[in-house]
XYZ file of C-alpha atoms in Angstrom:
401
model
C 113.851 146.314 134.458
C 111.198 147.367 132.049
C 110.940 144.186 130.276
C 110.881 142.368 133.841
C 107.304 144.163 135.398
C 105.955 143.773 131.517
C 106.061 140.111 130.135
C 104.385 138.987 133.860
C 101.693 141.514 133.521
C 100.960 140.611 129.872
C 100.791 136.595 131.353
C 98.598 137.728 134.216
C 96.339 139.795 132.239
C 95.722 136.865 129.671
C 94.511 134.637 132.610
C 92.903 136.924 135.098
C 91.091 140.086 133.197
C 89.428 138.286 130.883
C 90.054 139.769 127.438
C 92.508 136.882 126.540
C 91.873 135.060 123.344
C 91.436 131.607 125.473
C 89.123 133.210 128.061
C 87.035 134.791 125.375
C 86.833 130.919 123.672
C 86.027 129.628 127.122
C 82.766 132.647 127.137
C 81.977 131.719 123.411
C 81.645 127.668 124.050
C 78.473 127.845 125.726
C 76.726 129.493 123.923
C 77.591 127.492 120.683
C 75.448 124.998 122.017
C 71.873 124.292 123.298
C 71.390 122.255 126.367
C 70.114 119.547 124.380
C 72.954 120.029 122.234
C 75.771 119.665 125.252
C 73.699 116.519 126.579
C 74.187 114.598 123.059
C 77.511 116.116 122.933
C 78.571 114.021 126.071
C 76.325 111.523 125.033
C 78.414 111.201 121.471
C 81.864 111.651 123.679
C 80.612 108.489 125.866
C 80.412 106.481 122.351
C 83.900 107.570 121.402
C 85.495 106.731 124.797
C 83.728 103.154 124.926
C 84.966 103.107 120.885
C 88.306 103.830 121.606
C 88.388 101.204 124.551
C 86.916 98.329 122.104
C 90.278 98.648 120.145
C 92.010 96.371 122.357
C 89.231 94.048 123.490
C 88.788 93.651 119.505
C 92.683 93.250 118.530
C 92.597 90.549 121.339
C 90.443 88.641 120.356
C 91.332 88.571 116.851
C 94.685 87.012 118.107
C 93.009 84.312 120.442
C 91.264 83.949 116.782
C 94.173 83.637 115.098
C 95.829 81.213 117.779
C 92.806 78.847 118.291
C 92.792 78.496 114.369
C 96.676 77.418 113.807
C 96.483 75.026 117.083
C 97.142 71.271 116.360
C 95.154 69.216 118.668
C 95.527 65.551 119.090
C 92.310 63.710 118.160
C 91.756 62.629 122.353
C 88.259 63.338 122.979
C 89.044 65.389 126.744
C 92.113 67.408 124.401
C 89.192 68.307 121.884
C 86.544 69.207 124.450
C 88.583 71.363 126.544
C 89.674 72.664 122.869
C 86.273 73.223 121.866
C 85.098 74.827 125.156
C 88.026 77.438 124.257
C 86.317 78.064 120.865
C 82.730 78.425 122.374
C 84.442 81.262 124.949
C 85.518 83.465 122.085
C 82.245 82.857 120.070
C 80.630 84.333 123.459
C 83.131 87.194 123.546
C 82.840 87.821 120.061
C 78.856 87.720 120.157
C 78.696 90.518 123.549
C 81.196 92.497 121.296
C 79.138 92.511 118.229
C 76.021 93.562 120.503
C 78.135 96.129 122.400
C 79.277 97.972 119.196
C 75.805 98.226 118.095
C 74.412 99.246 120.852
C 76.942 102.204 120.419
C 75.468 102.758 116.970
C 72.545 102.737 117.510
C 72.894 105.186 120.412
C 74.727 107.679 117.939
C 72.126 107.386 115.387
C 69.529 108.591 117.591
C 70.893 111.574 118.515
C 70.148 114.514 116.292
C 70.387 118.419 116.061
C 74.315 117.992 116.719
C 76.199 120.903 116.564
C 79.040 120.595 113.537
C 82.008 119.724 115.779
C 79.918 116.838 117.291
C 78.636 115.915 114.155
C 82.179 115.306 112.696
C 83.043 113.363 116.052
C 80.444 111.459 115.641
C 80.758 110.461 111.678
C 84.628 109.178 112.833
C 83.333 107.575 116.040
C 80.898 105.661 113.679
C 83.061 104.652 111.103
C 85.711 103.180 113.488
C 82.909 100.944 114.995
C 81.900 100.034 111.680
C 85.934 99.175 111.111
C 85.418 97.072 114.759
C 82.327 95.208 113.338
C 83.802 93.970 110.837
C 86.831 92.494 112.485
C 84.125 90.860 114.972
C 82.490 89.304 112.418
C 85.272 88.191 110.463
C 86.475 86.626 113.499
C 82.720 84.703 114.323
C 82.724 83.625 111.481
C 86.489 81.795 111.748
C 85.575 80.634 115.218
C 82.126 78.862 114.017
C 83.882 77.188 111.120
C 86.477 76.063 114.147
C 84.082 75.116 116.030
C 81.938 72.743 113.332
C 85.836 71.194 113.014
C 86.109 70.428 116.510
C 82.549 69.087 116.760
C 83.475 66.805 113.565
C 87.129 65.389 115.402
C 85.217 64.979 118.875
C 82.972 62.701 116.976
C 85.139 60.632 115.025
C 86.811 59.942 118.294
C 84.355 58.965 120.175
C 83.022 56.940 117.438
C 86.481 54.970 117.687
C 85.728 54.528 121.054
C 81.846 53.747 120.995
C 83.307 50.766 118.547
C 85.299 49.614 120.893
C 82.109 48.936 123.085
C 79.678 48.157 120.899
C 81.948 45.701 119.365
C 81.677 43.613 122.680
C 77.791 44.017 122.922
C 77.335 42.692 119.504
C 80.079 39.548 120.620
C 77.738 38.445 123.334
C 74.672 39.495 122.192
C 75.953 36.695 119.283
C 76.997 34.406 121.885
C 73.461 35.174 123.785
C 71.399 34.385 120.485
C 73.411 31.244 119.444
C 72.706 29.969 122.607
C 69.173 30.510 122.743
C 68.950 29.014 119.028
C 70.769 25.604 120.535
C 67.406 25.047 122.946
C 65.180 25.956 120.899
C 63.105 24.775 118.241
C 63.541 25.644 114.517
C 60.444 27.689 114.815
C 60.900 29.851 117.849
C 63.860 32.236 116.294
C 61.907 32.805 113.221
C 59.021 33.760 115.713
C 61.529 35.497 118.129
C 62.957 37.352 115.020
C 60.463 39.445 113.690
C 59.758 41.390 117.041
C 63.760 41.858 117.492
C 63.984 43.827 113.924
C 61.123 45.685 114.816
C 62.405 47.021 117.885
C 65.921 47.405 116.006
C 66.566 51.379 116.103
C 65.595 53.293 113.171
C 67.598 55.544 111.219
C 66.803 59.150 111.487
C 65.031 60.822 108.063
C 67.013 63.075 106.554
C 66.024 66.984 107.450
C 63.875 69.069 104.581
C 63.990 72.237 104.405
C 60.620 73.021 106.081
C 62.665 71.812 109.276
C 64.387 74.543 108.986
C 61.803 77.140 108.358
C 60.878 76.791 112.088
C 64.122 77.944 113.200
C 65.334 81.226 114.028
C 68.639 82.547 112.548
C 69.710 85.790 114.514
C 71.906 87.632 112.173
C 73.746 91.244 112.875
C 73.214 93.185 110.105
C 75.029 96.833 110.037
C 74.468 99.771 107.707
C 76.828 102.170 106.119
C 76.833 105.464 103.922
C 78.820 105.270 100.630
C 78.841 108.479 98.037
C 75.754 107.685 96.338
C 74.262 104.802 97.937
C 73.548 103.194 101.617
C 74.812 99.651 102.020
C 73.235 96.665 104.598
C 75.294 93.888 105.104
C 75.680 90.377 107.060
C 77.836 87.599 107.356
C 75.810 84.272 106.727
C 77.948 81.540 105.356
C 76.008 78.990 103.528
C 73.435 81.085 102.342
C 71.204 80.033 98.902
C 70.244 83.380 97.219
C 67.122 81.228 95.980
C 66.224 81.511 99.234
C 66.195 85.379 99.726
C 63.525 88.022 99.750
C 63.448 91.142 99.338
C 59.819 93.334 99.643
C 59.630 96.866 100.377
C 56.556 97.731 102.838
C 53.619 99.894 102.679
C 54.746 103.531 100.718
C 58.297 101.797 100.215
C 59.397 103.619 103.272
C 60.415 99.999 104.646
C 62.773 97.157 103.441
C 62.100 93.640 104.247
C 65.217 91.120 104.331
C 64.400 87.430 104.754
C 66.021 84.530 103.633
C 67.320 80.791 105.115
C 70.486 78.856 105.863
C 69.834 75.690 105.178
C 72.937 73.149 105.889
C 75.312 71.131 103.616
C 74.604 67.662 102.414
C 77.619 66.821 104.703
C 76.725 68.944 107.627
C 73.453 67.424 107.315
C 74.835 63.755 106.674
C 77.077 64.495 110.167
C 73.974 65.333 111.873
C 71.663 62.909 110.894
C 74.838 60.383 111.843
C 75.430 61.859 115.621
C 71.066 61.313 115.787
C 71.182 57.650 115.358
C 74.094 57.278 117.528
C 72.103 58.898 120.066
C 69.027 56.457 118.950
C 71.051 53.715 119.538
C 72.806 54.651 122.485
C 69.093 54.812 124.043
C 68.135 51.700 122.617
C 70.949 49.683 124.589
C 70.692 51.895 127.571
C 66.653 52.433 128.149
C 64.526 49.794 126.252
C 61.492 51.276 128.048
C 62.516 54.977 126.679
C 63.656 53.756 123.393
C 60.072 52.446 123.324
C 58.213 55.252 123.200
C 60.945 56.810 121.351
C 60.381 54.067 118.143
C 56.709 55.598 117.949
C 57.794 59.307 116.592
C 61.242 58.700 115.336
C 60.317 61.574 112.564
C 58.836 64.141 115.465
C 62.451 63.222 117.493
C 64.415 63.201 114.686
C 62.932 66.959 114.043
C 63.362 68.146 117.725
C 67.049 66.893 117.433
C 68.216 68.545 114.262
C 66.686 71.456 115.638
C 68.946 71.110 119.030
C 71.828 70.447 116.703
C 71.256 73.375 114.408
C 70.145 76.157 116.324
C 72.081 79.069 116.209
C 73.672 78.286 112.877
C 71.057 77.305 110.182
C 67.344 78.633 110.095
C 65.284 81.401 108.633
C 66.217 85.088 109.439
C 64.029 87.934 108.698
C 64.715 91.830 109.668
C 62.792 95.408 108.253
C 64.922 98.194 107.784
C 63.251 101.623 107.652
C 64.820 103.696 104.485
C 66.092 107.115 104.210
C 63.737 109.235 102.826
C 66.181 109.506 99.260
C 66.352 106.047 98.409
C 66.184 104.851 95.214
C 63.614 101.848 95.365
C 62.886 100.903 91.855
C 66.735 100.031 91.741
C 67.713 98.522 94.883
C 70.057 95.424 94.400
C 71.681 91.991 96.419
C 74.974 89.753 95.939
C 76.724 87.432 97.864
C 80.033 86.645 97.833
C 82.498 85.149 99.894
C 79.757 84.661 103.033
C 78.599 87.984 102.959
C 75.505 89.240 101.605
C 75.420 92.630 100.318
C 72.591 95.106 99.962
C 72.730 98.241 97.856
C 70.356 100.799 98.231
C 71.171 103.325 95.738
C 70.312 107.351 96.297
C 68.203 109.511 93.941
C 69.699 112.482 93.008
C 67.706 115.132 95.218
C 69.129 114.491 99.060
C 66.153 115.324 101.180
C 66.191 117.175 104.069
C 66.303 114.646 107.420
C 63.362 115.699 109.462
C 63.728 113.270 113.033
C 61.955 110.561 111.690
C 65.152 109.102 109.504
C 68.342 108.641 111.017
C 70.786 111.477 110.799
C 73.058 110.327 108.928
C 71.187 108.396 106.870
C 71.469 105.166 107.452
C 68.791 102.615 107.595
C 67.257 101.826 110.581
C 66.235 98.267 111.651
C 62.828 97.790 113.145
C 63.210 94.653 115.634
C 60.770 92.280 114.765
C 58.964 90.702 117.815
C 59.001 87.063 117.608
C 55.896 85.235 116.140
C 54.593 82.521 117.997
C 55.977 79.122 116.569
C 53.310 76.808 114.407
C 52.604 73.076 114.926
C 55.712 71.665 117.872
C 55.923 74.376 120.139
C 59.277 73.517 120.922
C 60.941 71.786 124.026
C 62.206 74.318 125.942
C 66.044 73.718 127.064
C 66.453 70.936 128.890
C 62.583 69.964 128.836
C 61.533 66.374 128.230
C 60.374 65.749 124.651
C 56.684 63.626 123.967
C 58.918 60.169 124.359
C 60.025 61.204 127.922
C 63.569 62.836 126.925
C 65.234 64.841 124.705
C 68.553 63.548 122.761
C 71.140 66.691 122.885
C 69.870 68.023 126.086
C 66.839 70.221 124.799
C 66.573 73.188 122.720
C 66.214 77.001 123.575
C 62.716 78.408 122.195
C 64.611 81.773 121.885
C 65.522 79.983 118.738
C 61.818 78.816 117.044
C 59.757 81.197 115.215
C-alpha cells in the first residue's frame, strides 16, 4: 500500500509543485533569451518551416525536370508548342523557387545577436537552402537548354511548312512576271527590275557584341562559408571569362562582378535566320509596313535580337559587400562546367562581426538599381517599334540597361 500513495505523489509533485527538473527548464527558457532574441528566434523557426516545406516543391520539380528532358516529341508544330509551353511552366516554377529560397537567406542573414541554439538552427537551416539552390539551378539550367531545343524543332517545322507556301507564291509570282514580260517591251522589265530587287527583303546583320551590352542578364548568385574561404557562385552557361571583371570598391570593403553572355555562332546563326523569316513574312503580308521597315533594317534587326535574347544572353553586373577578414590581394575566378566560381580567401585573424557584416559571414549583395539605357530606349513589350511594329511581339525594358 506504501508503494501505491508514493509513485502518484512523486508524478504529481513533478508536475504541480514546481521543483521538477522539466518545470525548472520551462522557468530557465526565458530568461536565456532577450526579447529581441525570442523574436529572431521565431523569425529563424519561420525559415526552417518554409525550408523544410521547399523539400518537396524542389524534389518535384526536379522530376517534371527529369520527365520533360527524356520526352520524345514528334516534330508537329501544335505537339512542340504545347511541349514547349510545359518547359516555360517549370522555368517559371523554378525561377519563384530560386527567389523564394533567397528571400529565406537573406532573411536569416539579417538577423543577428542569436542565442547559440538558434544560431546552430540557423547554420543547418542555411545550408539545406543552399543544398535546395543548387538543385533549382541545376534544374534551370536543364529546362533552358530544353527549351532552346524546342524553340530549334518548332522552327524547323514550321519552316517545312512556310515552304510549302512560299513555294506556291514564288509559282505564280513566276507565272505573274512571265506574263507581264509577254506584253511588254524588252525595256520595261529591265526598268521594272531594278525597283523589285530593291524592295526585295534584306537579310538581317549579324549581332556584335555591343548588341548585347545593352541587355540585362539577371543572374542568382548565392554565397557560402568554406573553412578558410567564402565562395560566390552562379550558373551562366556560355560565359567568355574574357569577358569578366572583377574590381573591388572604395577601401576594398566591396566586390564588383560583371561580365557578358554573349551567344553561339549557331544560336546566333538561328536567330538571325527566324529575323528574316519574320522580314519576309512582312514583306508578303504588309508592303506598306515592310516599307518603312526596309529604311532601318539594322535598328530592327537590333530591337529583334534583343526580343529574341532577353533573358538568356546580356551583360550582368552585381557588388557584393565583403566580410571584414577577406583576403583581397588574393581573391580568385574559374569556370567550369557553366558555373562560375568565386573564391574569396580568409586572412588568418577572424575579426569580430560588428552588425555591419553578415553574421555568418557571408557576402552580402548590394542590388544595383538599374541605369537608365543609352541610345534606343527600348520598345516596351508589345509597343510598336519606329517602322510601325515590332517582329517577336516587343521586348520587356525590365531587360535593357
Amino acid at each position: 500500500t506504501s508503494e501505491s500513495t508514493m509513485e502518484p505523489m512523486e508524478e504529481s509533485g513533478d508536475v504541480h509543485n514546481g521543483h521538477g527538473r522539466s518545470d525548472a527548464e520551462d522557468k530557465e527558457n526565458p530568461l536565456k533569451r532577450t526579447k529581441s532574441q525570442v523574436a529572431a528566434k521565431l523569425k529563424v523557426q519561420k525559415v526552417k518551416e518554409h525550408q523544410e516545406n521547399m523539400l518537396k516543391e524542389v524534389y518535384d520539380l526536379s522530376r517534371t525536370t527529369s520527365a520533360l528532358s527524356k520526352r520524345d516529341v514528334d516534330d508537329e508544330s501544335e505537339k512542340l508548342r504545347a511541349e514547349l509551353a510545359a518547359v516555360e511552366e517549370a522555368r517559371k516554377k523554378a525561377r519563384n523557387f530560386g527567389e523564394d529560397l533567397l528571400e529565406d537567406m537573406m532573411a536569416l542573414d539579417n538577423l543577428s545577436g542569436l542565442a547559440a541554439e538558434d544560431r546552430t538552427t540557423r547554420k543547418a537551416t542555411l545550408s539545406g537552402i543552399e543544398g535546395l539552390l543548387q538543385d533549382v539551378d541545376t534544374a534551370k539550367s536543364r529546362l533552358a537548354m530544353l527549351h532552346r531545343q524546342l524553340e530549334g524543332k518548332l522552327q524547323k517545322a514550321e519552316d517545312l511548312a512556310s515552304k510549302k507556301r512560299q513555294a506556291k507564291e514564288l509559282a505564280k509570282l513566276a507565272a505573274n512576271e512571265k506574263a507581264r514580260q509577254a506584253h511588254a517591251a524588252p525595256e520595261v522589265p529591265e526598268a521594272e527590275a531594278a525597283p523589285q530587287k530593291a524592295a526585295a527583303p534584306a537579310e538581317p546583320p549579324a549581332p556584335g557584341k555591343g548588341v548585347w551590352e545593352k541587355v540585362r542578364l539577371p543572374l542568382r548568385f548565392t554565397s557560402r562559408e568554406e573553412p578558410g574561404s567564402y565562395v560566390i557562385s552562379a550558373t551562366i552557361p556560355g560565359l567568355d571569362l574574357e569577358d569578366l571583371k572583377l574590381e573591388l570598391g572604395d577601401a576594398s570593403t566591396t566586390l564588383l562582378v560583371e561580365g557578358l553572355r554573349i551567344p553561339s555562332k549557331k544560336e546566333s546563326a538561328l536567330m538571325r535566320k527566324r529575323i528574316a523569316q519574320k522580314i519576309r513574312h512582312v514583306a508578303q503580308t504588309s508592303p506598306e509596313k515592310f516599307a518603312m521597315l526596309a529604311k532601318a533594317i539594322p535598328e530592327v534587326s537590333e530591337d529583334a535580337y534583343l526580343e529574341l535574347g532577353q533573358g538568356e544572353f546580356g551583360r550582368f553586373a552585381e557588388t557584393f559587400r565583403l566580410p571584414k577578414d577577406v583576403d583581397v590581394e588574393n581573391i580568385e575566378a574559374s569556370y567550369t562546367d557553366g558555373v562560375l566560381r568565386i573564391v574569396l580567401p580568409k586572412i588568418q585573424v577572424q575579426p569580430q562581426t560588428d552588425g555591419r557584416f553578415l553574421p555568418t559571414g557571408h557576402p552580402a549583395r548590394l542590388r544595383r538599381a538599374p541605369q537608365a539605357p543609352q541610345g534606343h530606349p527600348g520598345l516596351g513589350r508589345g509597343a510598336a517599334g519606329p517602322w510601325g511594329g515590332s517582329l517577336f511581339g516587343g521586348h520587356d525594358d525590365f531587360f535593357r540597361w
